[in-house]
Amino acid sequence: MKAINFVAAGRLLVALMLALMVLAALEAAMAGEVRFGKNVRIGGHDFSNQTFDSRHRARIYLYNQKPRNEGCVWRGDGHGGRVKVCHLRRK
């Protein structure tokens, strides 16, 4: 049997922990928030004073014709967040 090199295993563990901390810091830096102010319209529809971030997202589909499921609905994303799904007709 081979002997376990505890020094090398410790170094590998430290390197993996550092890599995970760097990735967590990068993810936190990339996470942002979008806050719409006054008189914000998307496709002619009012989205004023709404805030979206990683936990509350929006998916907005714009159609030239009347969409089958017209309007907006909040749905769960399966990861503890919510997604506002909007099927809107352009105005």
PDB file of N, CA, C and O in Angstrom, residues 8-71:
ATOM      1  N   ALA A   8       1.001  16.968   1.332  1.00  0.00           N
ATOM      2  CA  ALA A   8       0.451  17.243   0.010  1.00  0.00           C
ATOM      3  C   ALA A   8      -1.071  17.325   0.062  1.00  0.00           C
ATOM      4  O   ALA A   8      -1.685  18.176  -0.588  1.00  0.00           O
ATOM      5  N   ALA A   9      -1.693  16.461   0.839  1.00  0.00           N
ATOM      6  CA  ALA A   9      -3.155  16.492   0.968  1.00  0.00           C
ATOM      7  C   ALA A   9      -3.613  17.784   1.634  1.00  0.00           C
ATOM      8  O   ALA A   9      -4.615  18.375   1.238  1.00  0.00           O
ATOM      9  N   GLY A  10      -2.874  18.253   2.620  1.00  0.00           N
ATOM     10  CA  GLY A  10      -3.204  19.513   3.290  1.00  0.00           C
ATOM     11  C   GLY A  10      -3.088  20.694   2.337  1.00  0.00           C
ATOM     12  O   GLY A  10      -3.924  21.591   2.333  1.00  0.00           O
ATOM     13  N   ARG A  11      -2.030  20.700   1.526  1.00  0.00           N
ATOM     14  CA  ARG A  11      -1.849  21.780   0.546  1.00  0.00           C
ATOM     15  C   ARG A  11      -2.977  21.777  -0.485  1.00  0.00           C
ATOM     16  O   ARG A  11      -3.468  22.821  -0.874  1.00  0.00           O
ATOM     17  N   LEU A  12      -3.358  20.605  -0.919  1.00  0.00           N
ATOM     18  CA  LEU A  12      -4.443  20.496  -1.876  1.00  0.00           C
ATOM     19  C   LEU A  12      -5.749  21.005  -1.278  1.00  0.00           C
ATOM     20  O   LEU A  12      -6.508  21.728  -1.932  1.00  0.00           O
ATOM     21  N   LEU A  13      -6.000  20.664  -0.029  1.00  0.00           N
ATOM     22  CA  LEU A  13      -7.205  21.125   0.655  1.00  0.00           C
ATOM     23  C   LEU A  13      -7.213  22.649   0.788  1.00  0.00           C
ATOM     24  O   LEU A  13      -8.228  23.300   0.541  1.00  0.00           O
ATOM     25  N   VAL A  14      -6.078  23.239   1.136  1.00  0.00           N
ATOM     26  CA  VAL A  14      -5.977  24.695   1.255  1.00  0.00           C
ATOM     27  C   VAL A  14      -6.201  25.351  -0.105  1.00  0.00           C
ATOM     28  O   VAL A  14      -6.904  26.357  -0.228  1.00  0.00           O
ATOM     29  N   ALA A  15      -5.627  24.785  -1.163  1.00  0.00           N
ATOM     30  CA  ALA A  15      -5.801  25.335  -2.504  1.00  0.00           C
ATOM     31  C   ALA A  15      -7.269  25.284  -2.935  1.00  0.00           C
ATOM     32  O   ALA A  15      -7.783  26.239  -3.527  1.00  0.00           O
ATOM     33  N   LEU A  16      -7.949  24.182  -2.637  1.00  0.00           N
ATOM     34  CA  LEU A  16      -9.370  24.072  -2.987  1.00  0.00           C
ATOM     35  C   LEU A  16     -10.212  25.076  -2.209  1.00  0.00           C
ATOM     36  O   LEU A  16     -11.134  25.679  -2.764  1.00  0.00           O
ATOM     37  N   MET A  17      -9.908  25.275  -0.941  1.00  0.00           N
ATOM     38  CA  MET A  17     -10.656  26.249  -0.139  1.00  0.00           C
ATOM     39  C   MET A  17     -10.447  27.665  -0.671  1.00  0.00           C
ATOM     40  O   MET A  17     -11.395  28.452  -0.755  1.00  0.00           O
ATOM     41  N   LEU A  18      -9.211  28.005  -1.052  1.00  0.00           N
ATOM     42  CA  LEU A  18      -8.944  29.325  -1.621  1.00  0.00           C
ATOM     43  C   LEU A  18      -9.692  29.520  -2.941  1.00  0.00           C
ATOM     44  O   LEU A  18     -10.245  30.586  -3.200  1.00  0.00           O
ATOM     45  N   ALA A  19      -9.705  28.481  -3.763  1.00  0.00           N
ATOM     46  CA  ALA A  19     -10.419  28.575  -5.038  1.00  0.00           C
ATOM     47  C   ALA A  19     -11.913  28.788  -4.811  1.00  0.00           C
ATOM     48  O   ALA A  19     -12.547  29.596  -5.503  1.00  0.00           O
ATOM     49  N   LEU A  20     -12.495  28.098  -3.842  1.00  0.00           N
ATOM     50  CA  LEU A  20     -13.919  28.271  -3.532  1.00  0.00           C
ATOM     51  C   LEU A  20     -14.209  29.675  -3.013  1.00  0.00           C
ATOM     52  O   LEU A  20     -15.232  30.281  -3.356  1.00  0.00           O
ATOM     53  N   MET A  21     -13.315  30.227  -2.199  1.00  0.00           N
ATOM     54  CA  MET A  21     -13.517  31.587  -1.693  1.00  0.00           C
ATOM     55  C   MET A  21     -13.431  32.612  -2.820  1.00  0.00           C
ATOM     56  O   MET A  21     -14.210  33.562  -2.853  1.00  0.00           O
ATOM     57  N   VAL A  22     -12.511  32.414  -3.757  1.00  0.00           N
ATOM     58  CA  VAL A  22     -12.393  33.332  -4.895  1.00  0.00           C
ATOM     59  C   VAL A  22     -13.645  33.258  -5.757  1.00  0.00           C
ATOM     60  O   VAL A  22     -14.188  34.285  -6.179  1.00  0.00           O
ATOM     61  N   LEU A  23     -14.142  32.055  -6.017  1.00  0.00           N
ATOM     62  CA  LEU A  23     -15.360  31.908  -6.814  1.00  0.00           C
ATOM     63  C   LEU A  23     -16.565  32.539  -6.118  1.00  0.00           C
ATOM     64  O   LEU A  23     -17.402  33.170  -6.764  1.00  0.00           O
ATOM     65  N   ALA A  24     -16.660  32.397  -4.810  1.00  0.00           N
ATOM     66  CA  ALA A  24     -17.768  33.003  -4.068  1.00  0.00           C
ATOM     67  C   ALA A  24     -17.688  34.528  -4.143  1.00  0.00           C
ATOM     68  O   ALA A  24     -18.710  35.211  -4.287  1.00  0.00           O
ATOM     69  N   ALA A  25     -16.479  35.077  -4.054  1.00  0.00           N
ATOM     70  CA  ALA A  25     -16.318  36.532  -4.151  1.00  0.00           C
ATOM     71  C   ALA A  25     -16.681  37.029  -5.539  1.00  0.00           C
ATOM     72  O   ALA A  25     -17.322  38.079  -5.690  1.00  0.00           O
ATOM     73  N   LEU A  26     -16.306  36.286  -6.578  1.00  0.00           N
ATOM     74  CA  LEU A  26     -16.656  36.680  -7.946  1.00  0.00           C
ATOM     75  C   LEU A  26     -18.161  36.626  -8.168  1.00  0.00           C
ATOM     76  O   LEU A  26     -18.735  37.489  -8.817  1.00  0.00           O
ATOM     77  N   GLU A  27     -18.806  35.604  -7.627  1.00  0.00           N
ATOM     78  CA  GLU A  27     -20.252  35.479  -7.776  1.00  0.00           C
ATOM     79  C   GLU A  27     -20.966  36.636  -7.085  1.00  0.00           C
ATOM     80  O   GLU A  27     -21.925  37.188  -7.607  1.00  0.00           O
ATOM     81  N   ALA A  28     -20.495  37.017  -5.909  1.00  0.00           N
ATOM     82  CA  ALA A  28     -21.106  38.132  -5.185  1.00  0.00           C
ATOM     83  C   ALA A  28     -20.906  39.438  -5.943  1.00  0.00           C
ATOM     84  O   ALA A  28     -21.778  40.303  -5.954  1.00  0.00           O
ATOM     85  N   ALA A  29     -19.763  39.586  -6.604  1.00  0.00           N
ATOM     86  CA  ALA A  29     -19.496  40.809  -7.359  1.00  0.00           C
ATOM     87  C   ALA A  29     -20.360  40.871  -8.613  1.00  0.00           C
ATOM     88  O   ALA A  29     -20.755  41.954  -9.051  1.00  0.00           O
ATOM     89  N   MET A  30     -20.675  39.724  -9.200  1.00  0.00           N
ATOM     90  CA  MET A  30     -21.478  39.703 -10.417  1.00  0.00           C
ATOM     91  C   MET A  30     -22.963  39.887 -10.131  1.00  0.00           C
ATOM     92  O   MET A  30     -23.706  40.309 -10.989  1.00  0.00           O
ATOM     93  N   ALA A  31     -23.401  39.533  -8.942  1.00  0.00           N
ATOM     94  CA  ALA A  31     -24.807  39.671  -8.591  1.00  0.00           C
ATOM     95  C   ALA A  31     -25.141  41.155  -8.522  1.00  0.00           C
ATOM     96  O   ALA A  31     -24.435  41.933  -7.914  1.00  0.00           O
ATOM     97  N   GLY A  32     -26.211  41.535  -9.178  1.00  0.00           N
ATOM     98  CA  GLY A  32     -26.585  42.937  -9.193  1.00  0.00           C
ATOM     99  C   GLY A  32     -28.072  43.095  -8.970  1.00  0.00           C
ATOM    100  O   GLY A  32     -28.819  42.134  -8.837  1.00  0.00           O
ATOM    101  N   GLU A  33     -28.474  44.330  -8.940  1.00  0.00           N
ATOM    102  CA  GLU A  33     -29.874  44.652  -8.727  1.00  0.00           C
ATOM    103  C   GLU A  33     -30.270  45.695  -9.747  1.00  0.00           C
ATOM    104  O   GLU A  33     -29.519  46.627 -10.009  1.00  0.00           O
ATOM    105  N   VAL A  34     -31.431  45.516 -10.336  1.00  0.00           N
ATOM    106  CA  VAL A  34     -31.964  46.493 -11.283  1.00  0.00           C
ATOM    107  C   VAL A  34     -33.194  47.109 -10.646  1.00  0.00           C
ATOM    108  O   VAL A  34     -34.126  46.408 -10.261  1.00  0.00           O
ATOM    109  N   ARG A  35     -33.163  48.408 -10.496  1.00  0.00           N
ATOM    110  CA  ARG A  35     -34.306  49.125  -9.922  1.00  0.00           C
ATOM    111  C   ARG A  35     -34.803  50.108 -10.968  1.00  0.00           C
ATOM    112  O   ARG A  35     -34.087  51.008 -11.375  1.00  0.00           O
ATOM    113  N   PHE A  36     -36.039  49.887 -11.407  1.00  0.00           N
ATOM    114  CA  PHE A  36     -36.646  50.796 -12.368  1.00  0.00           C
ATOM    115  C   PHE A  36     -37.211  51.992 -11.623  1.00  0.00           C
ATOM    116  O   PHE A  36     -37.827  51.854 -10.583  1.00  0.00           O
ATOM    117  N   GLY A  37     -37.005  53.167 -12.159  1.00  0.00           N
ATOM    118  CA  GLY A  37     -37.489  54.400 -11.530  1.00  0.00           C
ATOM    119  C   GLY A  37     -38.850  54.801 -12.055  1.00  0.00           C
ATOM    120  O   GLY A  37     -39.679  53.978 -12.430  1.00  0.00           O
ATOM    121  N   LYS A  38     -39.070  56.094 -12.110  1.00  0.00           N
ATOM    122  CA  LYS A  38     -40.359  56.632 -12.556  1.00  0.00           C
ATOM    123  C   LYS A  38     -40.506  56.506 -14.075  1.00  0.00           C
ATOM    124  O   LYS A  38     -39.527  56.617 -14.810  1.00  0.00           O
ATOM    125  N   ASN A  39     -41.724  56.297 -14.503  1.00  0.00           N
ATOM    126  CA  ASN A  39     -42.105  56.306 -15.918  1.00  0.00           C
ATOM    127  C   ASN A  39     -41.293  55.335 -16.778  1.00  0.00           C
ATOM    128  O   ASN A  39     -40.884  55.670 -17.879  1.00  0.00           O
ATOM    129  N   VAL A  40     -41.063  54.125 -16.297  1.00  0.00           N
ATOM    130  CA  VAL A  40     -40.366  53.101 -17.077  1.00  0.00           C
ATOM    131  C   VAL A  40     -41.414  52.248 -17.757  1.00  0.00           C
ATOM    132  O   VAL A  40     -42.300  51.678 -17.123  1.00  0.00           O
ATOM    133  N   ARG A  41     -41.301  52.168 -19.083  1.00  0.00           N
ATOM    134  CA  ARG A  41     -42.258  51.398 -19.865  1.00  0.00           C
ATOM    135  C   ARG A  41     -41.490  50.412 -20.732  1.00  0.00           C
ATOM    136  O   ARG A  41     -40.496  50.762 -21.341  1.00  0.00           O
ATOM    137  N   ILE A  42     -41.965  49.173 -20.751  1.00  0.00           N
ATOM    138  CA  ILE A  42     -41.378  48.132 -21.595  1.00  0.00           C
ATOM    139  C   ILE A  42     -42.472  47.660 -22.536  1.00  0.00           C
ATOM    140  O   ILE A  42     -43.474  47.104 -22.085  1.00  0.00           O
ATOM    141  N   GLY A  43     -42.265  47.901 -23.808  1.00  0.00           N
ATOM    142  CA  GLY A  43     -43.277  47.523 -24.797  1.00  0.00           C
ATOM    143  C   GLY A  43     -44.593  48.232 -24.577  1.00  0.00           C
ATOM    144  O   GLY A  43     -45.653  47.706 -24.910  1.00  0.00           O
ATOM    145  N   GLY A  44     -44.570  49.431 -23.988  1.00  0.00           N
ATOM    146  CA  GLY A  44     -45.783  50.183 -23.738  1.00  0.00           C
ATOM    147  C   GLY A  44     -46.453  49.854 -22.421  1.00  0.00           C
ATOM    148  O   GLY A  44     -47.496  50.407 -22.097  1.00  0.00           O
ATOM    149  N   HIS A  45     -45.867  48.949 -21.621  1.00  0.00           N
ATOM    150  CA  HIS A  45     -46.446  48.550 -20.343  1.00  0.00           C
ATOM    151  C   HIS A  45     -45.629  49.140 -19.201  1.00  0.00           C
ATOM    152  O   HIS A  45     -44.406  49.193 -19.258  1.00  0.00           O
ATOM    153  N   ASP A  46     -46.311  49.555 -18.147  1.00  0.00           N
ATOM    154  CA  ASP A  46     -45.677  50.255 -17.032  1.00  0.00           C
ATOM    155  C   ASP A  46     -44.945  49.289 -16.103  1.00  0.00           C
ATOM    156  O   ASP A  46     -45.539  48.373 -15.551  1.00  0.00           O
ATOM    157  N   PHE A  47     -43.628  49.489 -15.934  1.00  0.00           N
ATOM    158  CA  PHE A  47     -42.810  48.720 -15.007  1.00  0.00           C
ATOM    159  C   PHE A  47     -42.134  49.654 -14.001  1.00  0.00           C
ATOM    160  O   PHE A  47     -41.069  49.353 -13.476  1.00  0.00           O
ATOM    161  N   SER A  48     -42.758  50.778 -13.713  1.00  0.00           N
ATOM    162  CA  SER A  48     -42.172  51.767 -12.805  1.00  0.00           C
ATOM    163  C   SER A  48     -42.038  51.216 -11.395  1.00  0.00           C
ATOM    164  O   SER A  48     -42.879  50.448 -10.929  1.00  0.00           O
ATOM    165  N   ASN A  49     -40.969  51.642 -10.724  1.00  0.00           N
ATOM    166  CA  ASN A  49     -40.720  51.342  -9.309  1.00  0.00           C
ATOM    167  C   ASN A  49     -40.727  49.847  -8.993  1.00  0.00           C
ATOM    168  O   ASN A  49     -41.208  49.432  -7.948  1.00  0.00           O
ATOM    169  N   GLN A  50     -40.168  49.030  -9.864  1.00  0.00           N
ATOM    170  CA  GLN A  50     -40.030  47.599  -9.610  1.00  0.00           C
ATOM    171  C   GLN A  50     -38.547  47.276  -9.496  1.00  0.00           C
ATOM    172  O   GLN A  50     -37.716  47.856 -10.185  1.00  0.00           O
ATOM    173  N   THR A  51     -38.203  46.361  -8.625  1.00  0.00           N
ATOM    174  CA  THR A  51     -36.814  45.977  -8.398  1.00  0.00           C
ATOM    175  C   THR A  51     -36.654  44.487  -8.688  1.00  0.00           C
ATOM    176  O   THR A  51     -37.461  43.669  -8.253  1.00  0.00           O
ATOM    177  N   PHE A  52     -35.589  44.151  -9.413  1.00  0.00           N
ATOM    178  CA  PHE A  52     -35.292  42.759  -9.735  1.00  0.00           C
ATOM    179  C   PHE A  52     -33.847  42.477  -9.363  1.00  0.00           C
ATOM    180  O   PHE A  52     -32.957  43.297  -9.586  1.00  0.00           O
ATOM    181  N   ASP A  53     -33.596  41.306  -8.766  1.00  0.00           N
ATOM    182  CA  ASP A  53     -32.249  40.872  -8.415  1.00  0.00           C
ATOM    183  C   ASP A  53     -32.180  39.364  -8.619  1.00  0.00           C
ATOM    184  O   ASP A  53     -33.012  38.792  -9.331  1.00  0.00           O
ATOM    185  N   SER A  54     -31.209  38.702  -8.006  1.00  0.00           N
ATOM    186  CA  SER A  54     -31.041  37.267  -8.236  1.00  0.00           C
ATOM    187  C   SER A  54     -32.181  36.440  -7.647  1.00  0.00           C
ATOM    188  O   SER A  54     -32.446  35.332  -8.096  1.00  0.00           O
ATOM    189  N   ARG A  55     -32.876  36.946  -6.642  1.00  0.00           N
ATOM    190  CA  ARG A  55     -33.987  36.210  -6.029  1.00  0.00           C
ATOM    191  C   ARG A  55     -35.340  36.564  -6.654  1.00  0.00           C
ATOM    192  O   ARG A  55     -36.284  35.801  -6.551  1.00  0.00           O
ATOM    193  N   HIS A  56     -35.459  37.734  -7.249  1.00  0.00           N
ATOM    194  CA  HIS A  56     -36.688  38.185  -7.898  1.00  0.00           C
ATOM    195  C   HIS A  56     -36.323  38.627  -9.302  1.00  0.00           C
ATOM    196  O   HIS A  56     -35.825  39.732  -9.504  1.00  0.00           O
ATOM    197  N   ARG A  57     -36.577  37.728 -10.269  1.00  0.00           N
ATOM    198  CA  ARG A  57     -36.178  37.995 -11.648  1.00  0.00           C
ATOM    199  C   ARG A  57     -37.407  38.255 -12.500  1.00  0.00           C
ATOM    200  O   ARG A  57     -38.531  38.061 -12.072  1.00  0.00           O
ATOM    201  N   ALA A  58     -37.155  38.683 -13.742  1.00  0.00           N
ATOM    202  CA  ALA A  58     -38.250  38.927 -14.679  1.00  0.00           C
ATOM    203  C   ALA A  58     -37.900  38.324 -16.029  1.00  0.00           C
ATOM    204  O   ALA A  58     -36.750  38.364 -16.467  1.00  0.00           O
ATOM    205  N   ARG A  59     -38.916  37.755 -16.657  1.00  0.00           N
ATOM    206  CA  ARG A  59     -38.825  37.275 -18.035  1.00  0.00           C
ATOM    207  C   ARG A  59     -39.969  37.937 -18.783  1.00  0.00           C
ATOM    208  O   ARG A  59     -41.137  37.647 -18.518  1.00  0.00           O
ATOM    209  N   ILE A  60     -39.645  38.813 -19.709  1.00  0.00           N
ATOM    210  CA  ILE A  60     -40.662  39.591 -20.414  1.00  0.00           C
ATOM    211  C   ILE A  60     -40.614  39.211 -21.885  1.00  0.00           C
ATOM    212  O   ILE A  60     -39.583  39.358 -22.538  1.00  0.00           O
ATOM    213  N   TYR A  61     -41.730  38.711 -22.385  1.00  0.00           N
ATOM    214  CA  TYR A  61     -41.859  38.337 -23.786  1.00  0.00           C
ATOM    215  C   TYR A  61     -42.782  39.343 -24.453  1.00  0.00           C
ATOM    216  O   TYR A  61     -43.906  39.564 -24.001  1.00  0.00           O
ATOM    217  N   LEU A  62     -42.312  39.952 -25.552  1.00  0.00           N
ATOM    218  CA  LEU A  62     -43.114  40.931 -26.290  1.00  0.00           C
ATOM    219  C   LEU A  62     -43.560  40.319 -27.615  1.00  0.00           C
ATOM    220  O   LEU A  62     -42.767  39.698 -28.325  1.00  0.00           O
ATOM    221  N   TYR A  63     -44.837  40.513 -27.939  1.00  0.00           N
ATOM    222  CA  TYR A  63     -45.428  39.944 -29.150  1.00  0.00           C
ATOM    223  C   TYR A  63     -46.027  41.056 -30.003  1.00  0.00           C
ATOM    224  O   TYR A  63     -46.515  42.060 -29.488  1.00  0.00           O
ATOM    225  N   ASN A  64     -46.031  40.848 -31.314  1.00  0.00           N
ATOM    226  CA  ASN A  64     -46.700  41.783 -32.213  1.00  0.00           C
ATOM    227  C   ASN A  64     -48.204  41.520 -32.247  1.00  0.00           C
ATOM    228  O   ASN A  64     -48.989  42.429 -32.456  1.00  0.00           O
ATOM    229  N   GLN A  65     -48.595  40.280 -32.069  1.00  0.00           N
ATOM    230  CA  GLN A  65     -50.004  39.885 -32.014  1.00  0.00           C
ATOM    231  C   GLN A  65     -50.402  39.703 -30.556  1.00  0.00           C
ATOM    232  O   GLN A  65     -49.564  39.728 -29.660  1.00  0.00           O
ATOM    233  N   LYS A  66     -51.670  39.452 -30.296  1.00  0.00           N
ATOM    234  CA  LYS A  66     -52.113  39.193 -28.933  1.00  0.00           C
ATOM    235  C   LYS A  66     -51.588  37.825 -28.490  1.00  0.00           C
ATOM    236  O   LYS A  66     -51.841  36.813 -29.131  1.00  0.00           O
ATOM    237  N   PRO A  67     -50.833  37.772 -27.368  1.00  0.00           N
ATOM    238  CA  PRO A  67     -50.299  36.481 -26.904  1.00  0.00           C
ATOM    239  C   PRO A  67     -51.397  35.603 -26.310  1.00  0.00           C
ATOM    240  O   PRO A  67     -52.437  36.090 -25.873  1.00  0.00           O
ATOM    241  N   ARG A  68     -51.143  34.304 -26.296  1.00  0.00           N
ATOM    242  CA  ARG A  68     -52.132  33.356 -25.790  1.00  0.00           C
ATOM    243  C   ARG A  68     -52.365  33.550 -24.292  1.00  0.00           C
ATOM    244  O   ARG A  68     -53.491  33.545 -23.832  1.00  0.00           O
ATOM    245  N   ASN A  69     -51.303  33.727 -23.518  1.00  0.00           N
ATOM    246  CA  ASN A  69     -51.420  33.917 -22.066  1.00  0.00           C
ATOM    247  C   ASN A  69     -51.021  35.350 -21.731  1.00  0.00           C
ATOM    248  O   ASN A  69     -49.967  35.591 -21.158  1.00  0.00           O
ATOM    249  N   GLU A  70     -51.859  36.288 -22.057  1.00  0.00           N
ATOM    250  CA  GLU A  70     -51.518  37.698 -21.887  1.00  0.00           C
ATOM    251  C   GLU A  70     -51.505  38.076 -20.400  1.00  0.00           C
ATOM    252  O   GLU A  70     -52.342  37.631 -19.621  1.00  0.00           O
ATOM    253  N   GLY A  71     -50.508  38.878 -20.001  1.00  0.00           N
ATOM    254  CA  GLY A  71     -50.417  39.363 -18.630  1.00  0.00           C
ATOM    255  C   GLY A  71     -49.150  38.886 -17.944  1.00  0.00           C
ATOM    256  O   GLY A  71     -48.274  38.286 -18.559  1.00  0.00           O
TER     257      GLY A  71
END
